[in-house]
Tab-separated table of C-alpha atoms in Angstrom:
chain	number	residue	atom	x	y	z
A	1	MET	CA	0.000	0.000	0.000
A	2	ARG	CA	2.809	2.383	0.936
A	3	ALA	CA	4.536	1.840	-2.434
A	4	TRP	CA	1.319	2.704	-4.237
A	5	ILE	CA	0.966	6.020	-2.341
A	6	VAL	CA	4.596	6.918	-3.078
A	7	SER	CA	4.069	6.089	-6.781
A	8	VAL	CA	0.982	8.305	-6.980
A	9	GLY	CA	2.865	11.125	-5.236
A	10	VAL	CA	5.778	10.878	-7.664
A	11	LEU	CA	3.411	10.798	-10.641
A	12	LEU	CA	1.532	13.888	-9.420
A	13	SER	CA	4.812	15.720	-8.828
A	14	VAL	CA	5.995	14.961	-12.376
A	15	LEU	CA	2.679	16.100	-13.863
A	16	LEU	CA	2.790	19.323	-11.868
A	17	LEU	CA	6.351	20.011	-12.997
A	18	LEU	CA	5.500	19.356	-16.648
A	19	SER	CA	2.445	21.602	-16.560
A	20	ALA	CA	4.491	24.466	-15.090
A	21	CYS	CA	7.100	24.161	-17.847
A	22	GLY	CA	4.501	24.650	-20.556
A	23	LYS	CA	2.691	27.557	-18.933
A	24	GLN	CA	2.074	30.545	-21.237
A	25	GLU	CA	1.578	34.140	-20.271
A	26	GLU	CA	-1.937	34.635	-18.939
A	27	GLY	CA	-4.344	35.384	-21.741
A	28	ALA	CA	-1.824	34.722	-24.500
A	29	SER	CA	-3.196	32.661	-27.353
A	30	GLY	CA	0.244	32.033	-28.823
A	31	THR	CA	3.841	31.829	-27.873
A	32	ALA	CA	6.417	34.545	-28.336
A	33	SER	CA	8.909	33.791	-31.087
A	34	GLY	CA	9.892	37.270	-32.162
A	35	GLU	CA	11.004	40.555	-30.697
A	36	THR	CA	9.442	42.689	-27.985
A	37	LYS	CA	7.788	45.856	-29.270
A	38	GLU	CA	7.323	48.469	-26.529
A	39	VAL	CA	4.887	51.325	-27.118
A	40	THR	CA	3.719	54.160	-24.893
A	41	ILE	CA	0.404	55.706	-25.890
A	42	ASP	CA	-0.253	59.206	-24.571
A	43	ALA	CA	-3.998	59.794	-24.229
A	44	LYS	CA	-5.500	63.257	-24.132
A	45	ASN	CA	-9.156	64.093	-24.412
A	46	PHE	CA	-10.253	62.780	-27.790
A	47	ASP	CA	-6.779	61.817	-29.075
A	48	PHE	CA	-4.158	59.068	-28.909
A	49	ASP	CA	-0.688	60.213	-29.951
A	50	VAL	CA	0.049	56.777	-31.460
A	51	LYS	CA	-2.382	55.995	-34.280
A	52	GLU	CA	-0.710	52.848	-35.587
A	53	ILE	CA	1.365	50.044	-34.082
A	54	LYS	CA	3.117	47.618	-36.483
A	55	VAL	CA	4.472	44.290	-35.283
A	56	LYS	CA	5.182	40.849	-36.682
A	57	LYS	CA	3.294	37.709	-35.788
A	58	GLY	CA	4.965	36.158	-32.752
A	59	ASP	CA	6.241	39.474	-31.379
A	60	THR	CA	5.549	40.356	-27.773
A	61	VAL	CA	3.634	43.647	-27.569
A	62	LYS	CA	4.143	45.746	-24.438
A	63	VAL	CA	1.798	48.747	-24.233
A	64	THR	CA	1.886	51.451	-21.581
A	65	LEU	CA	-0.953	53.968	-21.437
A	66	LYS	CA	-0.224	57.444	-20.129
A	67	ASN	CA	-3.207	59.692	-19.441
A	68	SER	CA	-2.058	63.287	-19.957
A	69	GLU	CA	-5.588	64.639	-19.944
A	70	GLY	CA	-8.769	62.919	-18.823
A	71	ASN	CA	-9.415	59.311	-17.838
A	72	HIS	CA	-8.917	56.756	-20.620
A	73	ALA	CA	-8.261	53.085	-21.312
A	74	VAL	CA	-7.303	51.309	-24.531
A	75	LYS	CA	-9.023	48.118	-25.675
A	76	PHE	CA	-7.416	46.021	-28.428
A	77	GLU	CA	-10.252	44.475	-30.412
A	78	GLY	CA	-9.547	40.945	-31.608
A	79	TYR	CA	-7.145	40.325	-28.733
A	80	ASN	CA	-9.472	40.926	-25.778
A	81	LYS	CA	-6.795	43.043	-24.079
A	82	GLU	CA	-7.253	46.343	-22.281
A	83	VAL	CA	-4.796	48.718	-20.641
A	84	LYS	CA	-5.941	51.395	-18.220
A	85	GLY	CA	-4.289	54.728	-17.521
A	86	ASN	CA	-0.736	54.616	-16.169
A	87	GLN	CA	-0.594	50.822	-16.487
A	88	THR	CA	1.160	48.384	-18.823
A	89	ILE	CA	-0.025	45.197	-20.519
A	90	THR	CA	1.913	42.564	-22.419
A	91	PHE	CA	0.591	40.064	-24.954
A	92	VAL	CA	1.797	38.004	-27.900
A	93	ALA	CA	0.703	39.101	-31.383
A	94	SER	CA	-0.505	35.636	-32.343
A	95	LYS	CA	-2.952	36.579	-35.129
A	96	THR	CA	-2.157	38.424	-38.357
A	97	GLY	CA	-4.348	41.240	-39.609
A	98	GLU	CA	-5.455	44.718	-38.676
A	99	PHE	CA	-7.074	45.215	-35.281
A	100	ASN	CA	-8.621	48.456	-34.067
A	101	TYR	CA	-7.901	49.842	-30.656
A	102	ILE	CA	-10.307	52.229	-29.012
A	103	CYS	CA	-10.793	54.252	-25.866
A	104	SER	CA	-12.922	51.995	-23.694
A	105	ILE	CA	-13.925	54.621	-21.115
A	106	PHE	CA	-16.500	57.138	-22.322
A	107	CYS	CA	-14.787	60.519	-22.075
A	108	GLY	CA	-17.119	62.991	-23.794
A	109	ASP	CA	-18.368	64.129	-27.200
A	110	GLY	CA	-15.121	63.315	-29.058
A	111	HIS	CA	-14.790	59.841	-27.531
A	112	ASN	CA	-15.444	58.003	-30.818
A	113	LYS	CA	-12.412	59.755	-32.412
A	114	MET	CA	-10.035	57.963	-30.026
A	115	THR	CA	-8.999	55.081	-32.249
A	116	GLY	CA	-5.871	53.466	-33.613
A	117	LYS	CA	-4.789	50.332	-35.433
A	118	LEU	CA	-2.619	47.382	-34.467
A	119	ILE	CA	-1.153	45.839	-37.623
A	120	VAL	CA	0.247	42.321	-37.256
A	121	GLU	CA	2.192	41.152	-40.311
């Protein structure tokens, strides 16, 4: 009986170790195989200073949002990622195409003008 318990314990330990080795970044739908692209977006009422972000598939995208005026957040459509003011997010560009990013906090009459594009080649 004791040998059986030890065997189960060893097996569970090995499975736990293997699952930790294959762990991906939370929320990532792919693995990083390229470079890291760091971008800081400065948000002012009704404007992002970065209108376009170009990366390659497999690149890690690190986005910091700075709110110079007002309260804003940036949502990356197609990636289900959002960064709030004075915070940073990181994700892997695992899908090719063009993906809009928008201000996800209503900030007034010009809110719908706060857009940009993530281009993954």
